[in-house]
mmCIF file of C-alpha atoms in Angstrom:
data_model
loop_
_atom_site.group_PDB
_atom_site.id
_atom_site.type_symbol
_atom_site.label_atom_id
_atom_site.label_comp_id
_atom_site.label_asym_id
_atom_site.label_seq_id
_atom_site.Cartn_x
_atom_site.Cartn_y
_atom_site.Cartn_z
ATOM 1 C CA MET A 1 134.881 135.983 98.349
ATOM 2 C CA ARG A 2 135.038 138.130 101.143
ATOM 3 C CA HIS A 3 136.395 136.884 104.452
ATOM 4 C CA TRP A 4 132.741 136.551 106.479
ATOM 5 C CA THR A 5 131.161 135.056 103.548
ATOM 6 C CA LYS A 6 133.517 132.054 103.473
ATOM 7 C CA TRP A 7 132.755 131.695 107.162
ATOM 8 C CA MET A 8 128.865 131.835 106.163
ATOM 9 C CA ALA A 9 129.483 129.162 103.526
ATOM 10 C CA LEU A 10 130.985 127.199 106.181
ATOM 11 C CA VAL A 11 128.770 127.547 108.670
ATOM 12 C CA LEU A 12 125.713 126.598 106.264
ATOM 13 C CA CYS A 13 127.486 123.573 104.996
ATOM 14 C CA LEU A 14 127.754 122.472 108.813
ATOM 15 C CA ILE A 15 124.347 123.051 109.309
ATOM 16 C CA ALA A 16 123.156 121.096 106.461
ATOM 17 C CA ALA A 17 125.980 118.374 107.276
ATOM 18 C CA GLY A 18 124.381 118.122 110.518
ATOM 19 C CA LEU A 19 121.290 116.613 109.016
ATOM 20 C CA ILE A 20 123.120 113.833 107.856
ATOM 21 C CA VAL A 21 124.446 112.951 111.097
ATOM 22 C CA LYS A 22 120.709 113.742 112.674
ATOM 23 C CA GLY A 23 118.922 111.943 109.970
ATOM 24 C CA GLN A 24 115.254 112.014 109.461
ATOM 25 C CA PRO A 25 112.682 110.226 112.020
ATOM 26 C CA SER A 26 111.888 106.640 111.309
ATOM 27 C CA PHE A 27 108.169 105.382 110.877
ATOM 28 C CA GLU A 28 108.439 104.042 114.600
ATOM 29 C CA THR A 29 109.522 107.670 115.787
ATOM 30 C CA ARG A 30 106.918 109.540 113.388
ATOM 31 C CA TRP A 31 104.218 106.735 115.071
ATOM 32 C CA ARG A 32 105.221 107.177 118.505
ATOM 33 C CA ARG A 33 104.606 110.949 117.850
ATOM 34 C CA MET A 34 101.346 110.249 116.504
ATOM 35 C CA GLU A 35 100.214 107.561 118.362
ATOM 36 C CA THR A 36 98.195 109.234 120.844
ATOM 37 C CA LYS A 37 95.837 110.378 118.164
ATOM 38 C CA TYR A 38 95.473 106.976 116.176
ATOM 39 C CA LYS A 39 95.860 104.168 119.180
ATOM 40 C CA PRO A 40 92.106 104.839 120.293
ATOM 41 C CA MET A 41 90.848 103.901 116.642
ATOM 42 C CA LEU A 42 93.155 100.608 116.842
ATOM 43 C CA ASP A 43 92.025 99.696 120.442
ATOM 44 C CA SER A 44 88.307 100.204 119.992
ATOM 45 C CA ARG A 45 88.576 98.405 116.671
ATOM 46 C CA SER A 46 86.457 101.375 114.997
ATOM 47 C CA ILE A 47 88.747 101.024 111.533
ATOM 48 C CA LEU A 48 88.136 97.275 111.299
ATOM 49 C CA ILE A 49 85.299 96.954 108.831
ATOM 50 C CA ASP A 50 83.477 93.337 108.650
ATOM 51 C CA PRO A 51 83.894 91.514 105.209
ATOM 52 C CA GLY A 52 80.210 92.275 105.085
ATOM 53 C CA GLU A 53 80.701 96.030 104.785
ATOM 54 C CA LEU A 54 83.445 95.553 102.085
ATOM 55 C CA LEU A 55 81.167 93.498 100.043
ATOM 56 C CA GLN A 56 78.838 96.509 100.199
ATOM 57 C CA LEU A 57 81.677 98.866 99.320
ATOM 58 C CA LEU A 58 82.633 96.752 96.495
ATOM 59 C CA TYR A 59 79.166 97.331 94.599
ATOM 60 C CA ASP A 60 79.030 101.174 96.072
ATOM 61 C CA HIS A 61 78.996 103.443 92.801
ATOM 62 C CA GLY A 62 78.892 106.629 95.122
ATOM 63 C CA ILE A 63 82.446 105.916 96.498
ATOM 64 C CA THR A 64 85.846 105.351 95.027
ATOM 65 C CA LEU A 65 87.350 102.207 96.299
ATOM 66 C CA THR A 66 91.063 101.101 96.768
ATOM 67 C CA ILE A 67 91.391 97.842 98.059
ATOM 68 C CA LEU A 68 95.180 97.754 99.056
ATOM 69 C CA ASP A 69 96.575 94.116 99.694
ATOM 70 C CA VAL A 70 99.549 93.876 101.403
ATOM 71 C CA ARG A 71 100.160 90.284 101.270
ATOM 72 C CA SER A 72 103.168 88.466 99.381
ATOM 73 C CA GLU A 73 103.172 88.197 95.794
ATOM 74 C CA ARG A 74 102.530 84.465 95.872
ATOM 75 C CA ASP A 75 99.403 85.137 98.093
ATOM 76 C CA PHE A 76 98.037 87.879 95.734
ATOM 77 C CA ASN A 77 98.615 85.397 92.757
ATOM 78 C CA LEU A 78 96.913 82.859 94.137
ATOM 79 C CA PHE A 79 93.649 85.052 95.159
ATOM 80 C CA HIS A 80 92.916 88.282 95.596
ATOM 81 C CA LEU A 81 89.648 90.550 95.587
ATOM 82 C CA ALA A 82 88.513 92.141 92.331
ATOM 83 C CA ASP A 83 90.227 95.256 91.352
ATOM 84 C CA ALA A 84 92.781 94.840 94.693
ATOM 85 C CA VAL A 85 96.405 96.591 94.271
ATOM 86 C CA ARG A 86 99.169 95.100 95.793
ATOM 87 C CA GLY A 87 101.586 96.876 97.717
ATOM 88 C CA ASP A 88 104.570 96.234 100.207
ATOM 89 C CA ILE A 89 104.198 97.837 103.451
ATOM 90 C CA ASP A 90 107.839 99.266 103.266
ATOM 91 C CA ASP A 91 106.711 101.223 99.931
ATOM 92 C CA LEU A 92 103.414 102.464 100.379
ATOM 93 C CA GLU A 93 104.742 106.255 99.718
ATOM 94 C CA ARG A 94 105.019 105.084 96.098
ATOM 95 C CA PHE A 95 100.967 105.386 95.493
ATOM 96 C CA HIS A 96 99.849 108.754 94.850
ATOM 97 C CA TRP A 97 97.678 109.402 97.775
ATOM 98 C CA SER A 98 97.239 112.638 97.653
ATOM 99 C CA GLU A 99 95.378 112.258 94.277
ATOM 100 C CA LEU A 100 92.814 110.546 95.760
ATOM 101 C CA PRO A 101 89.108 111.984 94.934
ATOM 102 C CA SER A 102 87.248 113.104 98.208
ATOM 103 C CA ASN A 103 84.750 110.179 98.309
ATOM 104 C CA ALA A 104 87.803 107.871 98.257
ATOM 105 C CA VAL A 105 87.803 104.549 100.648
ATOM 106 C CA VAL A 106 90.885 102.694 101.160
ATOM 107 C CA VAL A 107 90.616 99.603 102.655
ATOM 108 C CA VAL A 108 94.021 97.485 103.672
ATOM 109 C CA MET A 109 94.183 93.986 103.887
ATOM 110 C CA SER A 110 96.404 91.162 104.722
ATOM 111 C CA ASN A 111 95.948 87.297 105.361
ATOM 112 C CA GLY A 112 95.324 88.425 109.091
ATOM 113 C CA GLU A 113 95.154 91.588 110.657
ATOM 114 C CA THR A 114 98.761 92.401 111.876
ATOM 115 C CA ASP A 115 100.191 93.403 108.589
ATOM 116 C CA ALA A 116 97.193 95.211 107.541
ATOM 117 C CA VAL A 117 96.963 97.152 110.777
ATOM 118 C CA GLU A 118 101.000 98.060 110.216
ATOM 119 C CA ALA A 119 100.041 99.056 106.543
ATOM 120 C CA TRP A 120 96.994 101.178 108.309
ATOM 121 C CA LYS A 121 99.346 102.889 110.609
ATOM 122 C CA ARG A 122 101.826 104.060 107.590
ATOM 123 C CA LEU A 123 98.719 105.362 105.568
ATOM 124 C CA LYS A 124 97.795 107.441 108.704
ATOM 125 C CA LEU A 125 101.246 108.911 108.655
ATOM 126 C CA LEU A 126 100.802 109.735 105.136
ATOM 127 C CA HIS A 127 97.641 111.595 105.636
ATOM 128 C CA VAL A 128 95.142 109.033 103.729
ATOM 129 C CA THR A 129 91.949 110.169 105.266
ATOM 130 C CA ASN A 130 89.416 107.253 104.812
ATOM 131 C CA ALA A 131 91.600 104.143 105.603
ATOM 132 C CA TYR A 132 89.914 101.091 107.095
ATOM 133 C CA VAL A 133 91.498 97.492 107.481
ATOM 134 C CA LEU A 134 89.449 94.727 106.622
ATOM 135 C CA GLU A 135 88.323 92.524 109.816
ATOM 136 C CA GLY A 136 90.061 89.074 109.744
ATOM 137 C CA GLY A 137 91.903 89.673 106.583
ATOM 138 C CA ALA A 138 92.146 87.318 103.544
ATOM 139 C CA ASN A 139 91.118 84.200 105.647
ATOM 140 C CA GLY A 140 88.233 86.118 107.334
ATOM 141 C CA TRP A 141 86.934 87.003 103.652
ATOM 142 C CA LEU A 142 87.218 83.167 102.730
ATOM 143 C CA ALA A 143 85.555 82.274 105.849
ATOM 144 C CA ALA A 144 82.580 84.318 105.120
ATOM 145 C CA PHE A 145 82.170 83.902 101.368
ATOM 146 C CA GLY A 146 84.712 81.087 100.307
ATOM 147 C CA ASN A 147 82.509 78.258 98.090
ATOM 148 C CA PRO A 148 83.980 74.839 98.952
ATOM 149 C CA ALA A 149 84.099 73.918 95.185
ATOM 150 C CA GLU A 150 86.895 76.628 94.606
ATOM 151 C CA VAL A 151 88.675 76.940 98.074
ATOM 152 C CA VAL A 152 89.010 74.654 101.082
ATOM 153 C CA LYS A 153 90.344 75.483 104.425
ATOM 154 C CA ARG A 154 93.532 73.745 105.289
ATOM 155 C CA GLU A 155 93.363 71.176 108.160
ATOM 156 C CA VAL A 156 97.098 71.643 109.216
ATOM 157 C CA ILE A 157 98.631 75.175 108.865
ATOM 158 C CA ASP A 158 102.257 75.451 108.690
ATOM 159 C CA THR A 159 103.083 79.128 109.809
ATOM 160 C CA GLY A 160 106.961 78.685 108.788
ATOM 161 C CA GLY A 161 108.203 80.153 112.068
ATOM 162 C CA GLY A 162 105.899 83.452 111.001
ATOM 163 C CA SER A 163 102.728 84.742 112.665
ATOM 164 C CA GLY A 164 99.837 82.527 112.397
ATOM 165 C CA ASP A 165 97.630 85.363 111.969
ATOM 166 C CA GLU A 166 99.362 86.186 108.393
ATOM 167 C CA VAL A 167 99.428 82.714 107.123
ATOM 168 C CA LEU A 168 96.458 82.093 104.375
ATOM 169 C CA ALA A 169 94.744 79.403 105.681
ATOM 170 C CA TYR A 170 92.902 78.262 102.756
ATOM 171 C CA ARG A 171 93.865 75.899 99.611
ATOM 172 C CA PHE A 172 92.889 76.863 96.055
ATOM 173 C CA THR A 173 92.482 74.942 93.354
ATOM 174 C CA ALA A 174 94.047 77.155 90.857
ATOM 175 C CA ALA A 175 95.880 80.352 91.048
ATOM 176 C CA LEU A 176 93.177 82.909 89.371
ATOM 177 C CA GLY A 177 94.469 85.932 91.271
ATOM 178 C CA GLY A 178 91.178 88.163 91.218
ATOM 179 C CA ARG A 179 89.198 85.985 88.736
ATOM 180 C CA HIS A 180 87.834 83.670 91.641
ATOM 181 C CA ALA A 181 83.821 83.417 92.439
ATOM 182 C CA VAL A 182 85.091 84.596 96.045
ATOM 183 C CA SER A 183 87.047 87.377 94.652
ATOM 184 C CA ARG A 184 83.858 89.182 94.090
ATOM 185 C CA PRO A 185 81.024 87.221 95.285
ATOM 186 C CA ASP A 186 77.199 88.152 94.642
ATOM 187 C CA VAL A 187 76.071 91.237 96.736
ATOM 188 C CA LYS A 188 72.979 89.399 98.044
ATOM 189 C CA LEU A 189 75.496 87.406 100.156
ATOM 190 C CA GLU A 190 76.054 90.529 102.084
ATOM 191 C CA GLY A 191 72.327 89.954 103.552
ATOM 192 C CA THR A 192 73.988 86.774 105.143
ATOM 193 C CA ARG A 193 76.246 89.001 107.808
ATOM 194 C CA VAL A 194 75.088 91.016 110.718
ATOM 195 C CA PHE A 195 77.871 94.031 110.840
ATOM 196 C CA GLU A 196 78.042 97.277 112.399
ATOM 197 C CA LYS A 197 78.660 99.914 109.578
ATOM 198 C CA LYS A 198 81.778 101.610 110.071
ATOM 199 C CA VAL A 199 82.997 103.567 107.158
ATOM 200 C CA LYS A 200 82.373 107.050 106.970
ATOM 201 C CA THR A 201 83.724 109.144 104.466
ATOM 202 C CA GLN A 202 85.207 112.639 105.217
ATOM 203 C CA SER A 203 86.476 114.765 102.507
ATOM 204 C CA GLN A 204 89.657 116.392 103.012
ATOM 205 C CA ALA A 205 90.212 119.805 101.479
ATOM 206 C CA ARG A 206 92.121 119.459 98.387
ATOM 207 C CA LYS A 207 95.876 121.249 99.121
ATOM 208 C CA SER A 208 97.455 123.075 96.760
ATOM 209 C CA GLY A 209 100.560 125.526 96.580
ATOM 210 C CA GLY A 210 103.206 127.315 94.149
ATOM 211 C CA CYS A 211 105.042 130.048 93.746
ATOM 212 C CA GLY A 212 104.714 132.618 90.505
ATOM 213 C CA MET B 1 103.228 119.969 115.651
ATOM 214 C CA PHE B 2 103.251 121.979 112.332
ATOM 215 C CA PRO B 3 101.794 122.684 109.781
ATOM 216 C CA LEU B 4 99.135 124.416 111.617
ATOM 217 C CA ASN B 5 95.564 123.977 110.553
ATOM 218 C CA LEU B 6 94.997 127.476 110.675
ATOM 219 C CA PRO B 7 91.216 127.655 109.650
ATOM 220 C CA GLU B 8 90.550 125.308 112.848
ATOM 221 C CA LEU B 9 92.534 127.326 115.253
ATOM 222 C CA VAL B 10 91.599 130.613 114.162
ATOM 223 C CA SER B 11 88.246 130.479 112.242
ATOM 224 C CA PRO B 12 88.628 130.499 108.610
ATOM 225 C CA TRP B 13 88.406 134.250 108.529
ATOM 226 C CA GLY B 14 91.326 134.428 111.110
ATOM 227 C CA ALA B 15 93.200 132.261 108.611
ATOM 228 C CA ASN B 16 92.603 134.414 105.735
ATOM 229 C CA LEU B 17 93.875 137.300 107.523
ATOM 230 C CA ILE B 18 97.240 135.401 108.314
ATOM 231 C CA TYR B 19 97.740 134.508 104.622
ATOM 232 C CA PHE B 20 96.808 138.175 103.906
ATOM 233 C CA ALA B 21 99.564 139.507 106.232
ATOM 234 C CA ILE B 22 102.063 136.650 105.117
ATOM 235 C CA GLY B 23 101.124 138.079 101.440
ATOM 236 C CA LEU B 24 101.758 141.641 102.185
ATOM 237 C CA ALA B 25 105.132 140.739 103.719
ATOM 238 C CA PHE B 26 105.998 138.924 100.901
ATOM 239 C CA GLY B 27 105.363 141.735 98.719
ATOM 240 C CA PHE B 28 107.466 143.806 100.517
ATOM 241 C CA ILE B 29 110.279 141.838 100.867
ATOM 242 C CA LEU B 30 110.251 141.264 96.820
ATOM 243 C CA GLU B 31 109.773 144.965 96.409
ATOM 244 C CA SER B 32 112.572 145.730 99.212
ATOM 245 C CA ALA B 33 114.813 143.444 97.408
ATOM 246 C CA GLY B 34 114.484 145.680 94.091
ATOM 247 C CA PHE B 35 112.019 143.171 92.396
ATOM 248 C CA GLY B 36 109.587 145.480 91.270
ATOM 249 C CA ASP B 37 112.240 146.865 88.862
ATOM 250 C CA SER B 38 112.137 144.779 85.635
ATOM 251 C CA ARG B 39 115.810 146.021 84.790
ATOM 252 C CA LYS B 40 117.113 144.867 88.069
ATOM 253 C CA LEU B 41 115.303 141.276 87.433
ATOM 254 C CA ALA B 42 116.629 141.086 83.327
ATOM 255 C CA GLY B 43 119.988 142.279 84.522
ATOM 256 C CA GLN B 44 120.341 138.543 86.130
ATOM 257 C CA PHE B 45 120.252 136.870 82.729
ATOM 258 C CA TYR B 46 123.153 139.291 81.662
ATOM 259 C CA PHE B 47 125.330 138.691 84.564
ATOM 260 C CA LYS B 48 124.913 142.841 85.563
ATOM 261 C CA ASP B 49 123.169 141.879 88.817
ATOM 262 C CA LEU B 50 122.900 138.926 90.829
ATOM 263 C CA ALA B 51 120.284 139.942 93.096
ATOM 264 C CA VAL B 52 117.462 137.528 92.078
ATOM 265 C CA LEU B 53 120.094 134.755 92.305
ATOM 266 C CA GLN B 54 121.361 135.608 95.699
ATOM 267 C CA VAL B 55 117.844 136.303 97.015
ATOM 268 C CA MET B 56 116.014 133.343 95.275
ATOM 269 C CA PHE B 57 118.748 130.795 96.403
ATOM 270 C CA THR B 58 118.947 132.501 100.059
ATOM 271 C CA ALA B 59 115.267 131.634 100.534
ATOM 272 C CA ILE B 60 115.710 128.062 98.977
ATOM 273 C CA VAL B 61 118.611 127.192 101.435
ATOM 274 C CA THR B 62 116.981 129.055 104.461
ATOM 275 C CA ALA B 63 113.358 127.442 103.718
ATOM 276 C CA MET B 64 115.404 124.245 103.017
ATOM 277 C CA LEU B 65 117.314 124.010 106.101
ATOM 278 C CA LEU B 66 114.349 124.672 108.423
ATOM 279 C CA VAL B 67 112.090 122.554 106.718
ATOM 280 C CA PHE B 68 114.416 119.368 107.230
ATOM 281 C CA TRP B 69 115.810 120.432 110.658
ATOM 282 C CA ALA B 70 112.100 121.102 112.004
ATOM 283 C CA VAL B 71 111.123 117.470 110.595
ATOM 284 C CA SER B 72 114.124 116.025 111.792
ATOM 285 C CA LEU B 73 113.594 117.460 115.488
ATOM 286 C CA GLY B 74 109.705 116.444 115.293
ATOM 287 C CA TRP B 75 108.433 119.997 114.843
ATOM 288 C CA LEU B 76 107.091 119.370 111.537
ATOM 289 C CA ASP B 77 105.595 116.735 109.424
ATOM 290 C CA TYR B 78 106.843 116.601 106.323
ATOM 291 C CA GLU B 79 103.927 114.506 104.613
ATOM 292 C CA ALA B 80 101.531 117.229 105.560
ATOM 293 C CA ILE B 81 103.396 119.604 103.418
ATOM 294 C CA TRP B 82 102.080 120.059 99.963
ATOM 295 C CA VAL B 83 104.617 119.261 97.176
ATOM 296 C CA ASN B 84 103.730 120.299 93.711
ATOM 297 C CA PRO B 85 103.355 116.883 91.557
ATOM 298 C CA THR B 86 105.764 116.412 88.981
ATOM 299 C CA TYR B 87 104.398 116.281 85.207
ATOM 300 C CA LEU B 88 107.981 115.767 83.564
ATOM 301 C CA TRP B 89 107.575 117.334 79.950
ATOM 302 C CA PRO B 90 104.743 119.834 80.676
ATOM 303 C CA GLY B 91 106.861 121.133 83.413
ATOM 304 C CA ILE B 92 109.904 121.191 81.288
ATOM 305 C CA THR B 93 107.930 123.137 78.541
ATOM 306 C CA GLY B 94 106.251 125.468 81.170
ATOM 307 C CA GLY B 95 109.205 126.164 82.579
ATOM 308 C CA LEU B 96 110.990 127.274 78.989
ATOM 309 C CA ILE B 97 108.073 129.409 78.358
ATOM 310 C CA MET B 98 108.043 130.992 81.633
ATOM 311 C CA GLY B 99 111.882 131.389 81.515
ATOM 312 C CA VAL B 100 111.634 133.234 78.065
ATOM 313 C CA GLY B 101 108.754 135.367 79.257
ATOM 314 C CA PHE B 102 111.100 136.519 82.171
ATOM 315 C CA ILE B 103 113.868 137.469 80.008
ATOM 316 C CA VAL B 104 111.358 139.170 77.157
ATOM 317 C CA GLY B 105 109.310 140.822 79.802
ATOM 318 C CA GLY B 106 111.564 141.161 82.885
ATOM 319 C CA PHE B 107 109.230 139.881 85.427
ATOM 320 C CA CYS B 108 107.782 136.534 86.485
ATOM 321 C CA PRO B 109 104.178 136.989 87.540
ATOM 322 C CA GLY B 110 105.065 137.327 91.313
ATOM 323 C CA THR B 111 107.155 140.178 91.105
ATOM 324 C CA SER B 112 105.087 141.871 87.959
ATOM 325 C CA LEU B 113 102.297 142.154 90.835
ATOM 326 C CA VAL B 114 104.957 143.827 93.005
ATOM 327 C CA SER B 115 105.812 146.022 90.126
ATOM 328 C CA LEU B 116 102.044 147.017 89.528
ATOM 329 C CA ALA B 117 101.544 147.984 93.417
ATOM 330 C CA THR B 118 103.919 150.511 92.826
ATOM 331 C CA LEU B 119 102.290 151.456 89.586
ATOM 332 C CA LYS B 120 104.912 150.649 87.011
ATOM 333 C CA LEU B 121 103.644 150.939 83.480
ATOM 334 C CA ASP B 122 105.630 147.759 82.433
ATOM 335 C CA GLY B 123 104.334 145.971 85.279
ATOM 336 C CA ALA B 124 100.969 146.849 84.758
ATOM 337 C CA PHE B 125 101.258 145.586 81.026
ATOM 338 C CA PHE B 126 102.970 142.508 82.025
ATOM 339 C CA VAL B 127 100.115 141.658 84.222
ATOM 340 C CA LEU B 128 97.792 142.047 81.538
ATOM 341 C CA GLY B 129 99.643 139.875 79.473
ATOM 342 C CA VAL B 130 99.537 137.365 82.463
ATOM 343 C CA PHE B 131 95.845 137.450 82.792
ATOM 344 C CA THR B 132 95.434 137.341 78.752
ATOM 345 C CA GLY B 133 97.687 134.165 78.957
ATOM 346 C CA ILE B 134 95.508 132.430 81.854
ATOM 347 C CA PHE B 135 92.196 133.230 79.878
ATOM 348 C CA VAL B 136 93.882 131.827 76.694
ATOM 349 C CA PHE B 137 95.329 129.060 78.475
ATOM 350 C CA GLY B 138 92.151 128.157 80.052
ATOM 351 C CA GLU B 139 90.007 128.051 76.778
ATOM 352 C CA THR B 140 92.241 125.827 74.986
ATOM 353 C CA VAL B 141 93.778 123.675 77.974
ATOM 354 C CA GLU B 142 91.292 120.709 76.564
ATOM 355 C CA SER B 143 92.729 120.445 73.107
ATOM 356 C CA PHE B 144 96.210 119.628 74.598
ATOM 357 C CA SER B 145 94.941 117.631 77.958
ATOM 358 C CA ASP B 146 96.951 114.535 76.893
ATOM 359 C CA PHE B 147 100.229 116.247 77.025
ATOM 360 C CA TYR B 148 99.152 118.811 79.762
ATOM 361 C CA ASN B 149 98.623 115.256 81.782
ATOM 362 C CA SER B 150 101.453 113.488 80.441
ATOM 363 C CA SER B 151 104.957 112.193 81.960
ATOM 364 C CA TYR B 152 103.206 112.056 85.583
ATOM 365 C CA LEU B 153 105.286 111.465 88.446
ATOM 366 C CA GLY B 154 103.442 112.318 91.397
ATOM 367 C CA ARG B 155 105.290 113.730 94.716
ATOM 368 C CA LEU B 156 108.804 113.512 93.532
ATOM 369 C CA THR B 157 111.326 114.838 95.219
ATOM 370 C CA LEU B 158 115.317 115.077 94.866
ATOM 371 C CA MET B 159 115.693 112.421 97.320
ATOM 372 C CA ASP B 160 113.604 110.031 95.569
ATOM 373 C CA VAL B 161 115.276 111.136 91.993
ATOM 374 C CA PHE B 162 118.913 110.294 93.348
ATOM 375 C CA GLY B 163 118.109 107.675 96.096
ATOM 376 C CA LEU B 164 119.997 109.502 98.735
ATOM 377 C CA ASP B 165 119.016 110.565 102.076
ATOM 378 C CA THR B 166 117.794 114.115 102.960
ATOM 379 C CA GLY B 167 120.737 115.263 104.978
ATOM 380 C CA VAL B 168 122.877 114.351 101.477
ATOM 381 C CA VAL B 169 120.712 116.134 99.279
ATOM 382 C CA VAL B 170 120.651 119.427 101.693
ATOM 383 C CA LEU B 171 124.198 119.443 101.704
ATOM 384 C CA MET B 172 124.613 118.910 97.887
ATOM 385 C CA VAL B 173 121.893 121.978 97.316
ATOM 386 C CA VAL B 174 123.678 124.102 100.138
ATOM 387 C CA VAL B 175 126.941 123.823 98.136
ATOM 388 C CA MET B 176 125.600 124.248 94.559
ATOM 389 C CA ALA B 177 124.268 127.427 96.380
ATOM 390 C CA ILE B 178 127.377 128.788 97.186
ATOM 391 C CA GLY B 179 128.956 127.464 93.928
ATOM 392 C CA MET B 180 126.649 129.309 92.148
ATOM 393 C CA PHE B 181 127.015 132.587 94.079
ATOM 394 C CA ALA B 182 130.793 132.473 93.920
ATOM 395 C CA GLY B 183 130.614 131.296 90.185
ATOM 396 C CA GLY B 184 128.059 134.335 89.385
ATOM 397 C CA ALA B 185 130.149 136.766 91.417
ATOM 398 C CA TRP B 186 133.204 135.783 89.469
ATOM 399 C CA VAL B 187 131.473 136.085 86.086
ATOM 400 C CA ARG B 188 130.072 139.578 86.930
ATOM 401 C CA ASP B 189 133.415 140.822 88.132
ATOM 402 C CA ARG B 190 135.231 139.675 85.156
ATOM 403 C CA LEU B 191 132.269 141.348 82.938
ATOM 404 C CA VAL B 192 132.733 144.512 84.846
ATOM 405 C CA LEU B 193 136.476 144.527 84.381
ATOM 406 C CA ALA B 194 136.237 143.659 80.831
ATOM 407 C CA LYS B 195 134.061 146.799 80.445
ATOM 408 C CA LYS B 196 136.476 149.178 82.322
ATOM 409 C CA GLU B 197 139.261 147.906 80.240
ATOM 410 C CA GLU B 198 137.094 148.326 77.162
ATOM 411 C CA THR B 199 135.854 151.933 77.964
ATOM 412 C CA GLY B 200 139.655 152.719 79.167
ATOM 413 C CA THR B 201 138.449 153.819 82.872
#
């Protein structure tokens, strides 16, 4: 190699090594940059949908619904909504969000709202367009549609030192996962609730690229 | 923050004009690098001419450093950049077919268009072949759609594959590019030397 090319190679290596020192932005940093865009949606609760609206979506064949459940595996196995998929908040990149069809709606749920909102923030950073949070989470769902024959509200809730919002407040007679009656209640029950419809599907232009 | 939403910023037509200008600049650079000449391109495979390796890897390294430094500084949203989804085995098969086509025909699809722009006959026939291939593929893809859609891995990057930090992977690619520049030049010099000795000049 000529003299100047050796220097050039060294400079390139130093620029690349600089990236190791500087690192890539964390979730918190990225969220701070996007906060002005998304925080008003959280403050106005416009992304939190009523259990009644989610029940409607469960029976809406005009959309592709993904229910993302970010609760622990234990709670998920005990009970989850029909066709829900479980994901860890810190590992949501593994889902192929960019492949969702334009009529897709993603509803995130946890036992309460805290974890689901955290997951929603991550989905927004991954550019998932039609993402919503289930208002009240699994506890809200069970309060709305739970049948005392299969699910009973706990008298005393041990939060285990964690957030009370994120503790499953109900006891089940069996761990049936998504096979409880309350996992997919009768669509007629939606009429028992009064709620404001918030889900609006925005189609996102499909991106592609490549080089020939 | 980048990438910019051009159709929203400057209207769809304005965005199309910008894409056209970028395309022209890309074609101009390819032609300036001599990539409209199939002999120069094919020379790469016989270690006679390293321009393809040098230009392509320089572009890769430059773009990679700019992208990841921009991400690191908060100027670019990496999640908003399109990354071709990986279909492993169809990708390998397609790469092999394209590689053989590159050696035999002397062009890749992009450089054949550059060659056509300067009215080179071999480039024109290559483009004709490309369009014929696209047509045949489109008509037959249904018959092998299972394979075509197999081994889907989604948005997969080297960082995901190796489980390493971005900076480490970037440094590895830079070192690999420098190694290939040096190794390629070494092989080319040995071949030139051997030829000189053979001809006695």
